[in-house]
Amino acid sequence: MLNIINLRPSQLVELDPLIEQSDVRLGDQADELLELINQVLPPPPTQAEPEADMDEDKAQMEEGEKKP
């Protein structure tokens, strides 16, 4: 369960390795599980957000250095 939360699979190919014998255990419910995951869990964070935060921090530091 924790792997599903951490990895947020959005396709069957991503879910299959997380659940042993998923085709036998879940069958047609795998698609329903994927829909539920997409509805309940937020999308994974993107790589661009941390870079944007770093740019803001860098700009603030440079402004602080310029002030007497």
mmCIF file of C-alpha atoms in Angstrom:
data_model
loop_
_atom_site.group_PDB
_atom_site.id
_atom_site.type_symbol
_atom_site.label_atom_id
_atom_site.label_comp_id
_atom_site.label_asym_id
_atom_site.label_seq_id
_atom_site.Cartn_x
_atom_site.Cartn_y
_atom_site.Cartn_z
ATOM 1 C CA MET A 1 0.000 0.000 0.000
ATOM 2 C CA LEU A 2 2.805 2.399 0.851
ATOM 3 C CA ASN A 3 4.447 1.831 -2.533
ATOM 4 C CA ILE A 4 1.203 2.800 -4.260
ATOM 5 C CA ILE A 5 1.086 6.038 -2.278
ATOM 6 C CA ASN A 6 4.756 6.841 -2.881
ATOM 7 C CA LEU A 7 4.883 5.941 -6.583
ATOM 8 C CA ARG A 8 1.352 7.051 -7.583
ATOM 9 C CA PRO A 9 0.970 4.653 -10.531
ATOM 10 C CA SER A 10 -1.232 6.103 -13.258
ATOM 11 C CA GLN A 11 -1.097 3.210 -15.722
ATOM 12 C CA LEU A 12 -1.540 -0.537 -15.419
ATOM 13 C CA VAL A 13 2.078 -1.123 -16.429
ATOM 14 C CA GLU A 14 3.180 0.933 -13.394
ATOM 15 C CA LEU A 15 0.776 -0.831 -11.016
ATOM 16 C CA ASP A 16 1.556 -4.409 -12.063
ATOM 17 C CA PRO A 17 5.017 -4.679 -10.415
ATOM 18 C CA LEU A 18 3.656 -3.279 -7.146
ATOM 19 C CA ILE A 19 1.028 -6.004 -6.633
ATOM 20 C CA GLU A 20 2.108 -9.634 -6.797
ATOM 21 C CA GLN A 21 -0.043 -11.580 -9.289
ATOM 22 C CA SER A 22 -2.168 -8.497 -9.905
ATOM 23 C CA ASP A 23 -3.976 -10.066 -12.852
ATOM 24 C CA VAL A 24 -5.191 -12.931 -10.626
ATOM 25 C CA ARG A 25 -5.813 -10.889 -7.486
ATOM 26 C CA LEU A 26 -7.396 -7.807 -9.033
ATOM 27 C CA GLY A 27 -8.614 -8.816 -12.473
ATOM 28 C CA ASP A 28 -10.828 -6.060 -13.857
ATOM 29 C CA GLN A 29 -10.596 -4.103 -10.616
ATOM 30 C CA ALA A 30 -7.105 -2.908 -11.527
ATOM 31 C CA ASP A 31 -8.571 -0.196 -13.759
ATOM 32 C CA GLU A 32 -10.886 0.883 -10.945
ATOM 33 C CA LEU A 33 -7.926 1.049 -8.567
ATOM 34 C CA LEU A 34 -6.005 3.242 -11.013
ATOM 35 C CA GLU A 35 -8.991 5.594 -11.308
ATOM 36 C CA LEU A 36 -9.208 5.792 -7.523
ATOM 37 C CA ILE A 37 -5.478 6.514 -7.231
ATOM 38 C CA ASN A 38 -5.762 9.326 -9.785
ATOM 39 C CA GLN A 39 -8.772 10.825 -7.985
ATOM 40 C CA VAL A 40 -7.480 10.632 -4.420
ATOM 41 C CA LEU A 41 -3.725 11.164 -4.630
ATOM 42 C CA PRO A 42 -2.255 14.455 -5.803
ATOM 43 C CA PRO A 43 -0.057 14.420 -8.888
ATOM 44 C CA PRO A 44 3.632 13.851 -8.247
ATOM 45 C CA PRO A 45 5.734 16.991 -7.814
ATOM 46 C CA THR A 46 7.528 18.238 -10.890
ATOM 47 C CA GLN A 47 11.220 18.959 -11.215
ATOM 48 C CA ALA A 48 10.603 22.579 -12.247
ATOM 49 C CA GLU A 49 9.199 23.682 -8.903
ATOM 50 C CA PRO A 50 12.371 23.245 -6.822
ATOM 51 C CA GLU A 51 14.417 25.080 -9.447
ATOM 52 C CA ALA A 52 11.980 27.994 -9.372
ATOM 53 C CA ASP A 53 12.276 28.159 -5.588
ATOM 54 C CA MET A 54 16.061 28.139 -5.858
ATOM 55 C CA ASP A 55 15.954 31.034 -8.319
ATOM 56 C CA GLU A 56 13.805 33.040 -5.900
ATOM 57 C CA ASP A 57 16.135 32.272 -3.003
ATOM 58 C CA LYS A 58 19.175 33.235 -5.082
ATOM 59 C CA ALA A 59 17.553 36.538 -6.087
ATOM 60 C CA GLN A 60 16.741 37.321 -2.455
ATOM 61 C CA MET A 61 20.311 36.563 -1.414
ATOM 62 C CA GLU A 62 21.704 38.822 -4.133
ATOM 63 C CA GLU A 63 19.384 41.633 -3.045
ATOM 64 C CA GLY A 64 20.554 41.189 0.541
ATOM 65 C CA GLU A 65 24.208 41.429 -0.518
ATOM 66 C CA LYS A 66 23.612 44.683 -2.404
ATOM 67 C CA LYS A 67 21.981 46.436 0.561
ATOM 68 C CA PRO A 68 24.413 48.318 2.836
#
